[in-house]
Short mmCIF file of C-alpha atoms in Angstrom, two decimals:
data_model
loop_
_atom_site.label_atom_id
_atom_site.label_comp_id
_atom_site.label_asym_id
_atom_site.label_seq_id
_atom_site.Cartn_x
_atom_site.Cartn_y
_atom_site.Cartn_z
CA GLY A 202 -20.98 -21.18 5.00
CA ASP A 203 -17.57 -22.45 3.91
CA SER A 204 -14.50 -20.43 4.74
CA LEU A 205 -13.19 -18.29 1.89
CA GLN A 206 -9.79 -18.98 0.43
CA LEU A 207 -7.40 -17.22 -1.87
CA GLN A 208 -4.64 -19.37 -3.22
CA ASN A 209 -1.81 -19.28 -5.71
CA GLU A 210 1.16 -21.58 -6.11
CA TYR A 211 2.94 -20.09 -3.08
CA TYR A 212 0.35 -19.12 -0.50
CA LYS A 213 -3.11 -19.99 0.71
CA VAL A 214 -4.97 -17.36 2.72
CA THR A 215 -8.11 -18.40 4.57
CA PHE A 216 -10.84 -16.00 5.69
CA ASP A 217 -13.19 -16.84 8.52
CA SER A 218 -16.68 -17.49 7.19
CA ASP A 219 -18.33 -15.87 10.22
CA THR A 220 -16.26 -12.73 10.54
CA GLY A 221 -14.77 -12.33 7.06
CA LEU A 222 -11.37 -11.67 8.59
CA VAL A 223 -8.10 -13.41 7.75
CA SER A 224 -7.84 -16.53 9.89
CA GLN A 225 -4.89 -18.45 8.51
CA ILE A 226 -1.96 -18.14 6.15
CA GLU A 227 -0.21 -21.11 4.66
CA ASN A 228 3.13 -21.07 2.87
CA LEU A 229 2.60 -23.98 0.51
CA HIS A 230 6.25 -24.36 -0.55
CA LYS A 231 7.58 -24.53 3.00
CA GLY A 232 4.63 -26.30 4.57
CA ILE A 233 4.23 -23.52 7.14
CA ASN A 234 0.81 -22.93 8.52
CA LEU A 235 0.12 -19.97 10.81
CA PRO A 236 -3.24 -19.07 12.36
CA ILE A 237 -3.43 -15.31 12.17
CA THR A 238 -6.00 -12.63 12.76
CA GLN A 239 -5.81 -9.12 11.42
CA ASN A 240 -8.15 -6.37 12.40
CA PHE A 241 -8.40 -2.60 12.64
CA TYR A 242 -8.52 -0.85 16.01
CA TRP A 243 -8.27 2.69 17.24
CA TYR A 244 -6.70 4.24 20.28
CA ASN A 245 -8.65 7.04 21.88
CA ALA A 246 -6.23 9.97 21.98
CA SER A 247 -5.49 11.41 25.38
CA ILE A 248 -6.41 15.02 25.99
CA GLY A 249 -4.48 15.03 29.25
CA ASP A 250 -5.29 13.22 32.48
CA ALA A 251 -4.50 13.19 36.21
CA LYS A 252 -0.98 11.87 35.56
CA SER A 253 -0.07 14.44 32.95
CA SER A 254 -1.69 17.26 31.06
CA GLN A 255 0.02 16.07 27.87
CA ALA A 256 -2.40 15.59 24.98
CA SER A 257 -1.76 13.34 22.02
CA GLY A 258 -0.62 15.44 19.06
CA ALA A 259 1.72 15.61 16.11
CA TYR A 260 4.88 14.98 18.16
CA ILE A 261 3.40 13.02 21.03
CA PHE A 262 1.50 9.76 20.70
CA ARG A 263 -0.40 9.27 23.93
CA PRO A 264 -3.45 7.01 23.92
CA ASP A 265 -5.74 7.25 26.92
CA SER A 266 -5.83 3.48 27.38
CA PHE A 267 -3.62 0.44 26.91
CA ASN A 268 -6.41 -1.29 25.03
CA PRO A 269 -7.38 -0.04 21.60
CA LEU A 270 -11.01 -0.21 20.56
CA LEU A 271 -12.06 -2.71 17.94
CA ILE A 272 -13.56 -0.98 14.94
CA SER A 273 -15.66 -3.90 13.76
CA LYS A 274 -15.81 -7.54 14.79
CA THR A 275 -16.83 -8.57 11.31
CA ALA A 276 -15.55 -7.53 7.93
CA LYS A 277 -18.64 -8.24 5.82
CA THR A 278 -16.59 -9.91 3.12
CA TYR A 279 -18.62 -9.53 -0.02
CA VAL A 280 -16.50 -10.29 -3.04
CA VAL A 281 -13.97 -12.98 -3.77
CA LYS A 282 -12.66 -13.16 -7.29
CA HIS A 283 -9.54 -14.79 -8.54
CA ASN A 284 -7.92 -16.33 -11.52
CA ALA A 285 -4.33 -17.11 -12.47
CA VAL A 286 -3.53 -13.41 -12.64
CA TYR A 287 -4.99 -11.84 -9.59
CA GLY A 288 -7.07 -12.47 -6.52
CA GLU A 289 -8.89 -9.98 -4.40
CA VAL A 290 -11.06 -10.07 -1.33
CA ILE A 291 -12.95 -6.91 -0.63
CA LEU A 292 -13.82 -6.17 2.95
CA GLY A 293 -16.97 -4.11 2.93
CA ALA A 294 -17.43 -0.93 4.91
CA LEU A 295 -14.95 -2.02 7.52
CA ILE A 296 -13.60 1.21 8.85
CA ASN A 297 -14.87 4.08 6.79
CA LYS A 298 -18.34 3.97 8.23
CA ASP A 299 -17.31 4.25 11.82
CA VAL A 300 -14.05 6.01 12.17
CA SER A 301 -12.20 7.72 9.43
CA SER A 302 -14.99 9.81 7.97
CA GLY A 303 -14.62 12.17 10.88
CA LYS A 304 -17.35 14.40 9.57
CA GLY A 305 -18.33 16.90 12.21
CA GLN A 306 -16.29 15.06 14.83
CA ARG A 307 -19.35 15.04 16.98
CA ASP A 308 -17.87 12.63 19.51
CA ARG A 309 -14.85 14.94 20.03
CA TRP A 310 -12.48 11.97 20.32
CA GLY A 311 -9.12 11.97 18.63
CA LYS A 312 -8.55 8.66 16.84
CA GLU A 313 -5.32 6.84 16.18
CA ILE A 314 -6.08 3.97 13.85
CA ILE A 315 -3.99 0.81 13.78
CA SER A 316 -3.88 -2.50 11.96
CA ARG A 317 -2.97 -5.30 14.37
CA PHE A 318 -1.85 -8.82 13.45
CA LYS A 319 -2.14 -11.54 16.09
CA THR A 320 -0.46 -14.94 15.89
CA PRO A 321 0.44 -17.74 18.30
CA LEU A 322 4.18 -17.11 17.71
CA GLN A 323 6.26 -17.10 20.91
CA THR A 324 8.12 -13.84 20.46
CA ASN A 325 9.35 -13.18 23.99
CA ALA A 326 8.69 -9.40 23.93
CA THR A 327 10.95 -9.03 20.90
CA PHE A 328 10.21 -7.59 17.48
CA TYR A 329 12.18 -6.02 14.66
CA THR A 330 11.94 -2.78 12.70
CA ASP A 331 14.13 -1.26 10.02
CA ALA A 332 16.39 1.76 10.09
CA ASN A 333 15.43 3.60 6.91
CA GLY A 334 15.20 0.38 4.90
CA ARG A 335 18.75 -0.68 5.66
CA GLU A 336 19.74 -2.18 9.01
CA ILE A 337 17.19 -4.19 10.95
CA LEU A 338 17.05 -3.30 14.63
CA GLN A 339 15.93 -5.61 17.38
CA ARG A 340 13.36 -3.99 19.69
CA ARG A 341 12.37 -5.31 23.11
CA ARG A 342 9.19 -4.31 24.84
CA ASP A 343 9.67 -2.20 27.99
CA TYR A 344 13.44 -2.32 27.64
CA ARG A 345 16.27 0.05 26.76
CA ALA A 346 19.75 -1.33 26.20
CA THR A 347 21.62 1.45 27.97
CA TRP A 348 19.52 2.31 31.03
CA LYS A 349 16.99 0.81 33.38
CA LEU A 350 13.64 1.81 31.97
CA GLU A 351 10.72 2.78 34.12
CA GLN A 352 7.90 2.52 31.64
CA THR A 353 5.19 5.14 32.12
CA GLU A 354 3.60 4.88 28.68
CA PRO A 355 3.05 1.16 27.98
CA VAL A 356 1.84 1.73 24.41
CA ALA A 357 3.62 4.85 23.18
CA GLY A 358 6.80 3.94 25.04
CA ASN A 359 7.07 0.83 22.92
CA TYR A 360 6.36 2.42 19.55
CA TYR A 361 9.19 2.64 17.03
CA PRO A 362 9.56 4.10 13.56
CA VAL A 363 8.76 1.64 10.78
CA ASN A 364 10.19 3.13 7.63
CA SER A 365 9.69 0.09 5.48
CA ARG A 366 9.21 -3.12 7.48
CA ILE A 367 8.39 -4.78 10.78
CA TYR A 368 8.55 -8.43 11.72
CA ILE A 369 8.17 -10.95 14.51
CA LYS A 370 9.60 -14.44 14.64
CA ASP A 371 10.00 -17.51 16.79
CA GLY A 372 12.71 -20.12 16.27
CA LYS A 373 11.25 -21.31 12.98
CA GLN A 374 8.78 -18.89 11.41
CA GLN A 375 8.85 -15.22 10.60
CA LEU A 376 5.94 -12.94 9.81
CA THR A 377 7.02 -9.78 7.98
CA VAL A 378 5.09 -6.75 6.79
CA LEU A 379 6.40 -4.24 4.26
CA THR A 380 4.71 -0.86 4.54
CA ASP A 381 4.13 1.54 1.66
CA ARG A 382 5.21 4.60 3.70
CA SER A 383 6.78 5.47 7.03
CA GLN A 384 4.54 4.45 9.89
CA GLY A 385 4.82 3.78 13.60
CA GLY A 386 4.75 0.22 14.86
CA SER A 387 5.08 -1.98 17.89
CA SER A 388 4.46 -5.36 19.42
CA ILE A 389 2.35 -4.60 22.46
CA MET A 390 1.66 -8.28 23.16
CA ASP A 391 3.68 -11.38 22.39
CA GLY A 392 2.89 -12.89 19.00
CA SER A 393 1.35 -9.69 17.71
CA PHE A 394 2.41 -6.51 16.01
CA GLU A 395 0.64 -3.39 14.90
CA LEU A 396 1.10 -0.47 12.55
CA MET A 397 -0.26 3.03 12.98
CA LEU A 398 -2.20 3.80 9.80
CA HIS A 399 -3.70 7.18 10.45
CA ARG A 400 -4.01 9.78 13.19
CA ARG A 401 -6.80 12.32 13.43
CA LEU A 402 -6.47 14.44 16.53
CA LEU A 403 -8.40 17.35 17.90
CA TYR A 404 -5.85 18.93 20.25
CA ASP A 405 -2.39 20.39 19.85
CA ASP A 406 0.33 18.71 21.90
CA HIS A 407 2.08 22.06 22.61
CA ARG A 408 5.40 20.87 21.23
CA GLY A 409 5.78 23.46 18.53
CA VAL A 410 3.47 22.66 15.62
CA ASP A 411 0.68 24.67 17.22
CA GLU A 412 -2.08 22.79 15.38
CA PRO A 413 -4.02 19.59 16.03
CA LEU A 414 -2.99 16.80 13.67
CA SER A 415 -6.07 16.80 11.49
CA GLU A 416 -5.90 16.56 7.72
CA PRO A 417 -6.89 18.52 5.75
CA GLY A 418 -7.40 21.05 8.52
CA ASP A 419 -11.16 21.31 8.48
CA TYR A 420 -12.97 19.09 11.00
CA ASN A 421 -16.01 18.96 8.77
CA VAL A 422 -14.13 17.38 5.89
CA GLY A 423 -13.59 13.64 6.03
CA LEU A 424 -10.56 11.81 4.78
CA VAL A 425 -10.17 8.44 3.13
CA VAL A 426 -6.82 6.75 3.57
CA ARG A 427 -5.65 4.13 1.12
CA GLY A 428 -2.47 2.13 1.57
CA LYS A 429 -0.78 -1.20 1.17
CA HIS A 430 0.80 -3.71 3.52
CA ILE A 431 2.65 -6.65 2.02
CA LEU A 432 2.73 -9.70 4.24
CA PHE A 433 5.25 -12.56 4.14
CA LEU A 434 5.21 -15.81 6.03
CA ASP A 435 8.32 -17.93 5.71
CA THR A 436 11.08 -19.58 7.65
CA VAL A 437 13.40 -17.29 9.59
CA ASP A 438 16.34 -18.23 7.37
CA ALA A 439 14.53 -17.57 4.08
CA SER A 440 12.62 -14.40 5.00
CA ALA A 441 15.32 -11.84 4.19
CA ASP A 442 15.57 -13.33 0.70
CA LEU A 443 11.91 -12.44 0.27
CA HIS A 444 11.46 -9.07 1.91
CA ARG A 445 14.73 -7.47 0.76
CA PRO A 446 14.17 -7.75 -3.01
CA GLN A 447 10.43 -7.17 -2.68
CA ALA A 448 11.09 -3.95 -0.76
CA GLN A 449 13.39 -2.73 -3.53
CA GLN A 450 10.71 -3.55 -6.06
CA GLU A 451 8.05 -1.69 -4.09
CA PHE A 452 10.07 1.39 -3.24
CA MET A 453 11.71 1.67 -6.65
CA SER A 454 8.71 0.37 -8.51
CA PRO A 455 8.43 0.42 -12.30
CA GLN A 456 7.24 3.69 -13.81
CA ILE A 457 4.26 3.46 -16.13
CA VAL A 458 4.08 5.69 -19.20
CA LEU A 459 1.14 5.52 -21.60
CA SER A 460 0.76 6.33 -25.25
CA THR A 461 -1.94 6.04 -27.86
CA GLY A 462 0.52 5.96 -30.75
CA GLN A 463 2.62 3.16 -32.15
CA GLN A 464 4.37 0.67 -29.91
CA TYR A 465 7.88 1.46 -28.75
CA PRO A 466 10.19 -1.14 -30.29
CA TYR A 467 12.91 -0.90 -27.64
CA TRP A 468 13.22 -3.91 -25.35
CA MET A 469 16.88 -4.29 -24.41
CA GLY A 470 18.01 -3.12 -20.98
CA LYS B 39 11.53 22.52 -19.46
CA ALA B 40 12.99 19.10 -18.72
CA ASP B 41 15.13 18.59 -15.65
CA SER B 42 15.38 16.35 -12.64
CA PHE B 43 16.87 18.99 -10.34
CA THR B 44 13.53 20.42 -9.23
CA LEU B 45 12.43 16.99 -8.02
CA LYS B 46 15.80 16.30 -6.40
CA GLU B 47 15.49 19.58 -4.55
CA ALA B 48 11.92 18.82 -3.42
CA MET B 49 12.96 15.32 -2.33
CA ALA B 50 15.82 16.79 -0.31
CA VAL B 51 13.43 19.12 1.50
CA ALA B 52 11.11 16.18 2.13
CA GLN B 53 13.83 14.33 4.04
CA HIS B 54 13.10 16.61 6.97
CA HIS B 55 11.34 14.77 9.81
CA ASP B 56 8.35 17.09 9.46
CA ALA B 57 7.68 15.66 6.00
CA VAL B 58 8.34 12.04 7.02
CA SER B 59 6.35 11.92 10.24
CA GLY B 60 3.83 14.72 9.78
CA THR B 61 4.96 17.13 12.50
CA GLU B 62 4.35 20.15 10.30
CA LYS B 63 1.53 22.63 9.98
CA GLN B 64 -1.03 21.81 7.31
CA HIS B 65 0.08 24.62 4.99
CA VAL B 66 3.65 23.27 5.17
CA ALA B 67 2.39 19.79 4.23
CA ASP B 68 0.60 21.37 1.29
CA ASP B 69 3.83 23.09 0.26
CA TYR B 70 5.78 19.80 0.37
CA ALA B 71 3.17 18.29 -1.94
CA LYS B 72 3.33 21.30 -4.28
CA ARG B 73 7.14 21.14 -4.55
CA LEU B 74 7.09 17.38 -5.25
CA ALA B 75 4.38 17.81 -7.89
CA ALA B 76 6.32 20.60 -9.63
CA GLY B 77 9.45 18.42 -9.60
CA TRP B 78 7.67 15.39 -11.00
CA SER B 79 6.07 17.54 -13.70
CA ARG B 80 9.51 18.52 -15.06
CA CYS B 81 10.76 14.95 -14.72
CA GLN B 82 7.92 13.77 -16.92
CA VAL B 83 9.30 15.86 -19.76
CA LEU B 84 12.71 14.34 -19.10
CA VAL B 85 11.34 10.80 -19.25
CA SER B 86 9.42 11.59 -22.46
CA ASN B 87 12.61 12.92 -24.08
CA ALA B 88 14.57 9.87 -22.97
CA LEU B 89 11.93 7.54 -24.40
CA ALA B 90 11.93 9.42 -27.69
CA SER B 91 15.71 9.33 -27.84
CA LEU B 92 16.01 5.62 -27.03
CA SER B 93 13.19 4.45 -29.27
CA GLY B 94 13.46 6.92 -32.12
CA ILE B 95 9.71 7.51 -31.92
CA LYS B 96 8.54 11.05 -31.32
CA GLN B 97 5.03 10.98 -29.99
CA ASN B 98 3.19 12.36 -27.03
CA VAL B 99 3.26 10.21 -23.97
CA HIS B 100 0.92 10.40 -21.05
CA PHE B 101 1.60 10.06 -17.32
CA CYS B 102 -1.27 9.09 -15.08
CA ASN B 103 -0.62 10.81 -11.77
CA TYR B 104 -3.72 9.41 -10.15
CA LEU B 105 -3.23 5.70 -10.76
CA ASN B 106 -3.02 5.32 -6.99
CA VAL B 107 -6.68 6.27 -6.80
CA SER B 108 -7.66 4.35 -9.94
CA ALA B 109 -8.11 7.39 -12.15
CA CYS B 110 -6.61 7.97 -15.61
CA ARG B 111 -8.31 9.93 -18.37
CA LEU B 112 -6.40 8.16 -21.14
CA THR B 113 -7.06 4.55 -20.18
CA GLU B 114 -10.67 5.32 -19.29
CA ALA B 115 -11.37 6.69 -22.76
CA ALA B 116 -8.97 5.03 -25.25
CA SER B 117 -9.79 1.65 -26.75
CA ASN B 118 -6.19 1.01 -27.87
CA PHE B 119 -3.04 2.18 -26.16
CA THR B 120 0.49 1.23 -25.24
CA VAL B 121 1.88 0.78 -21.76
CA VAL B 122 5.59 1.42 -21.29
CA LEU B 123 7.03 -0.02 -18.11
CA TYR B 124 10.38 1.45 -17.06
CA ASN B 125 12.33 -0.50 -14.44
CA PRO B 126 14.91 1.48 -12.43
CA LEU B 127 16.33 -1.64 -10.74
CA PRO B 128 19.44 -3.46 -11.99
CA ARG B 129 17.53 -6.74 -12.29
CA ARG B 130 14.48 -7.95 -14.17
CA VAL B 131 11.19 -7.43 -12.35
CA THR B 132 7.64 -8.60 -12.80
CA TRP B 133 4.91 -6.22 -11.78
CA ASN B 134 1.14 -6.25 -11.56
CA VAL B 135 -0.03 -3.37 -13.73
CA ARG B 136 -3.42 -1.97 -12.69
CA LEU B 137 -5.11 0.43 -15.06
CA PRO B 138 -8.48 2.15 -14.59
CA MET B 139 -10.88 1.18 -17.39
CA ASN B 140 -14.49 1.43 -18.41
CA GLY B 141 -14.67 -1.68 -20.60
CA THR B 142 -15.08 -5.25 -19.46
CA SER B 143 -12.85 -7.25 -21.85
CA TYR B 144 -9.37 -6.51 -23.11
CA THR B 145 -6.54 -8.11 -25.04
CA VAL B 146 -3.06 -7.44 -23.71
CA THR B 147 0.03 -8.33 -25.72
CA ASP B 148 3.63 -8.32 -24.54
CA PRO B 149 6.64 -6.83 -26.44
CA LYS B 150 6.87 -9.99 -28.56
CA GLY B 151 3.20 -9.88 -29.49
CA LYS B 152 2.23 -12.75 -27.25
CA THR B 153 -1.13 -12.52 -25.48
CA VAL B 154 -0.87 -11.92 -21.75
CA PRO B 155 -3.54 -13.21 -19.33
CA ASN B 156 -5.47 -10.40 -17.71
CA LYS B 157 -8.31 -9.79 -15.32
CA VAL B 158 -10.87 -7.01 -15.08
CA MET B 159 -11.80 -6.08 -11.52
CA GLN B 160 -14.41 -3.66 -10.23
CA VAL B 161 -13.20 -0.39 -8.75
CA SER B 162 -14.14 -0.44 -5.08
CA ALA B 163 -16.53 2.03 -3.48
CA PHE B 164 -13.67 3.24 -1.26
CA THR B 165 -11.61 4.12 -4.29
CA LYS B 166 -14.44 6.03 -5.91
CA GLN B 167 -14.76 8.02 -2.71
CA VAL B 168 -11.04 8.82 -2.64
CA ARG B 169 -10.68 9.97 -6.23
CA GLN B 170 -13.77 12.20 -6.24
CA ASP B 171 -13.95 13.83 -9.71
CA LYS B 172 -10.46 12.83 -10.90
CA GLY B 173 -11.76 9.87 -12.90
CA SER B 174 -14.77 7.77 -13.70
CA ALA B 175 -13.43 4.24 -14.27
CA VAL B 176 -15.73 1.51 -13.09
CA ASN B 177 -13.19 -1.27 -13.62
CA GLU B 178 -9.49 -1.93 -13.37
CA LEU B 179 -7.50 -4.05 -15.79
CA VAL B 180 -4.84 -6.13 -14.06
CA PHE B 181 -2.05 -7.97 -15.82
CA GLN B 182 1.42 -9.11 -14.97
CA ALA B 183 4.18 -7.38 -16.90
CA ALA B 184 7.94 -7.85 -16.91
CA ALA B 185 10.61 -5.23 -17.46
CA PRO B 186 14.33 -5.82 -18.03
CA ALA B 187 17.06 -4.47 -15.76
CA LEU B 188 17.44 -0.69 -16.10
CA GLY B 189 15.26 -0.78 -19.19
CA PHE B 190 11.71 -0.77 -20.38
CA SER B 191 9.19 -3.05 -22.03
CA THR B 192 6.00 -2.18 -23.88
CA TYR B 193 2.61 -3.82 -23.72
CA SER B 194 -0.36 -3.14 -25.98
CA VAL B 195 -3.90 -3.01 -24.65
CA SER B 196 -6.98 -3.27 -26.87
CA ARG B 197 -10.55 -3.15 -25.76
CA LEU B 198 -12.64 -6.03 -27.08
CA THR B 199 -15.89 -4.97 -28.62
CA GLU B 200 -19.01 -7.08 -28.40
CA ASP B 201 -18.47 -8.14 -32.05
CA SER B 202 -14.95 -9.33 -31.46
CA LEU B 203 -16.02 -11.15 -28.31
CA TRP B 204 -18.70 -13.04 -30.25
CA ARG B 205 -16.19 -13.79 -33.01
CA ARG B 206 -13.78 -15.23 -30.46
CA LEU B 207 -16.47 -17.34 -28.84
CA ALA B 208 -17.56 -18.62 -32.23
CA GLN B 209 -13.98 -19.53 -33.12
CA ARG B 210 -13.56 -21.32 -29.82
CA ALA B 211 -16.83 -23.21 -30.31
CA GLN B 212 -15.74 -24.20 -33.82
CA LYS B 213 -12.42 -25.52 -32.49
CA THR B 214 -14.18 -27.50 -29.77
CA GLN B 215 -16.53 -28.97 -32.37
CA LEU B 216 -13.62 -29.96 -34.59
#
């Protein structure tokens, strides 16, 4: 009945007791408290329509609707364990059951799966993505700096490469996500952002690859995708001090070597 | 043969947008993976030689290529082993080490012999599905390790048997009584 919480000395994350989904993140050091929801959705891939015969494919992202479909309203949270070392909440059967198994593809719908974070932050159509982990670029929805944009693809036309991070902010708070690989991302609505996790398509987009984007190539073989998003909530001024070093640590992470013999005595750098 | 060139070469090929964003045919994707794996295989020999040279200890080391899907033959089977953590960054880092295991209780000691807190977590059903027959671990051992700038640190892991667990409990009970 009570809401579930994971807490360490820096953060407290609350999970809704009814849905099992993240409902709030609190930065305990800074006294920042942000209601947040995260959920998985999928865009139904276009196979061409009256406007254009263009299908969604490897080069072209073209959903058939502005609104992605919710995969599951509840997360069936079934395990919460934590101690001083580690805390983990396992969300049971959230997306594998319904979407990513793909076995047989009986529904014949291409699926483009996203993780979307929603917050009450006033972001004024602005969000930020990185340029190969270095410069951070400001992105504005339905806007190009050097010409007057006539937006014909309200979702795809606002997607940008996210090589390592994406964030939104208002005057005080910033919500940042580090990704574990290059993904696409956008902020389709104010206060929210999303990352494209996986694409499984059934049609070629006729842009050169000459294959539908469907790993591992056989429609009858499912695929499980495992990845990591690292989320930071902090003040705008302090956020770069968090995500910059953490990104280095993730992307140049320690290498683990194992041995059954005697312990290596070397410790100095 | 030990060299890092094969991996450098494969990494260079993988800078192409096809490899980054997935706009390649499936057999090309498979080839990228093959090149990277061949490169990493030779780099492993290089790392082993470097470790032997720096530490003066010549022994076989083991790389677990499937830690990302919670599979590792060595940690699943061995009851005692050493974890070497190499840090390529020019500053000290702390890192959550996650190792696939089959036991339920472990002692972890840091390079100075001090006991490190650890936690044993269950391997999720998702993970078991991903790894298929690459491993059989039911649990994962998690502990926080530190490594110095551009250097390495070593941690020892020992599985606690039922006997040693009872002995520990008895010792603790005796202390409480005292």
